[in-house]
């Protein structure tokens, strides 16, 4: 799975906007969607840039905590525990060969996954 896809999946599954941005409670409803969208895009770009520039050693060694610390040091603005969970998700997905198939009517995402299991 590409790094971009891994990051997108981690954002979708692990990013809690209310926890990451407590100030969303004070934003008028009509301004909420663009505000959250800008934040998610910024997080995605920040994670992508950090991982592409500095993340290779952490991806190779499967070091989610090291990747998390590197992202925090680079200025990624996500609470550390949430960012660690996202980095763990990215690690898990980066070793998979998966292809997006579709989103179901129930809101679930279907992927074709090919993986190797060592016994």
XYZ file of C-alpha atoms in Angstrom:
119
model
C 0.000 0.000 0.000
C 1.383 3.448 -0.839
C 2.393 5.821 1.941
C -0.348 8.217 0.844
C -2.969 5.461 1.154
C -1.575 4.388 4.542
C -1.749 7.966 5.820
C -5.285 8.448 4.487
C -6.417 5.237 6.172
C -4.736 6.217 9.465
C -6.451 9.615 9.365
C -9.800 8.032 8.639
C -9.525 5.404 11.364
C -7.488 7.100 14.112
C -7.883 10.881 13.902
C -10.454 12.220 16.379
C -11.108 15.797 15.303
C -12.775 16.805 18.574
C -9.837 15.531 20.613
C -7.226 16.963 18.245
C -8.991 20.323 17.893
C -11.024 21.113 21.018
C -11.665 24.586 19.597
C -14.130 23.118 17.052
C -16.843 23.571 19.689
C -16.517 27.346 19.322
C -16.614 27.422 15.511
C -19.908 28.369 13.848
C -21.535 25.400 12.111
C -21.291 27.003 8.663
C -17.497 27.363 9.089
C -16.915 23.918 10.559
C -16.618 21.823 7.392
C -13.980 24.004 5.666
C -12.064 24.349 8.949
C -11.919 20.578 9.502
C -11.140 19.921 5.845
C -8.185 22.347 5.921
C -6.900 20.703 9.099
C -7.144 17.171 7.673
C -5.388 18.210 4.455
C -2.666 19.947 6.487
C -2.190 16.849 8.663
C -2.053 14.593 5.607
C 0.517 16.797 3.866
C 2.590 17.171 7.036
C 2.672 13.428 7.673
C 3.469 12.702 4.039
C 6.345 15.203 3.977
C 7.862 13.985 7.246
C 7.580 10.321 6.294
C 9.047 10.855 2.835
C 11.903 13.011 4.160
C 12.762 11.284 7.440
C 10.570 8.228 7.857
C 12.342 5.534 5.863
C 14.533 4.221 8.723
C 11.477 3.975 10.988
C 9.372 2.231 8.339
C 12.150 -0.278 7.661
C 12.671 -1.040 11.350
C 8.903 -0.996 12.077
C 9.482 1.681 14.766
C 6.135 3.448 15.197
C 7.303 5.301 18.325
C 10.368 6.648 16.517
C 8.220 7.764 13.591
C 5.803 9.413 16.014
C 8.635 11.279 17.767
C 10.013 12.399 14.405
C 6.588 13.700 13.341
C 6.143 15.575 16.618
C 9.631 17.064 16.289
C 8.788 18.168 12.748
C 5.735 20.042 14.019
C 2.828 17.711 13.243
C 0.047 19.073 15.448
C -1.718 15.965 16.719
C -1.879 14.825 20.358
C 0.999 12.359 20.923
C -1.132 9.328 21.864
C -3.323 9.800 18.792
C -0.301 10.327 16.555
C 1.312 7.156 17.913
C -1.839 5.185 17.039
C -1.785 6.693 13.552
C 1.897 5.772 13.150
C 1.129 2.216 14.267
C -1.626 2.018 11.656
C 0.732 3.360 8.985
C 3.304 0.708 9.982
C 0.739 -2.079 9.773
C -0.537 -0.966 6.394
C 2.819 -0.144 4.812
C 3.720 -3.829 4.565
C 0.453 -4.802 2.884
C -0.196 -4.966 -0.815
C -3.762 -3.699 -0.919
C -5.967 -2.234 -3.603
C -9.080 -0.184 -2.908
C -12.182 -1.858 -4.335
C -15.174 0.187 -3.133
C -17.038 1.819 -0.261
C -20.133 -0.172 0.705
C -23.578 1.289 1.308
C -23.007 0.681 5.025
C -19.971 3.003 4.982
C -17.298 0.293 5.091
C -14.309 0.211 2.767
C -13.449 -2.944 0.822
C -9.873 -3.698 -0.216
C -8.223 -6.563 -2.064
C -5.313 -7.551 0.168
C -2.310 -9.705 -0.638
C 0.010 -10.487 2.240
C 2.698 -12.929 3.181
C 2.494 -14.741 6.482
C 5.639 -16.179 8.015
C 5.094 -19.378 9.941
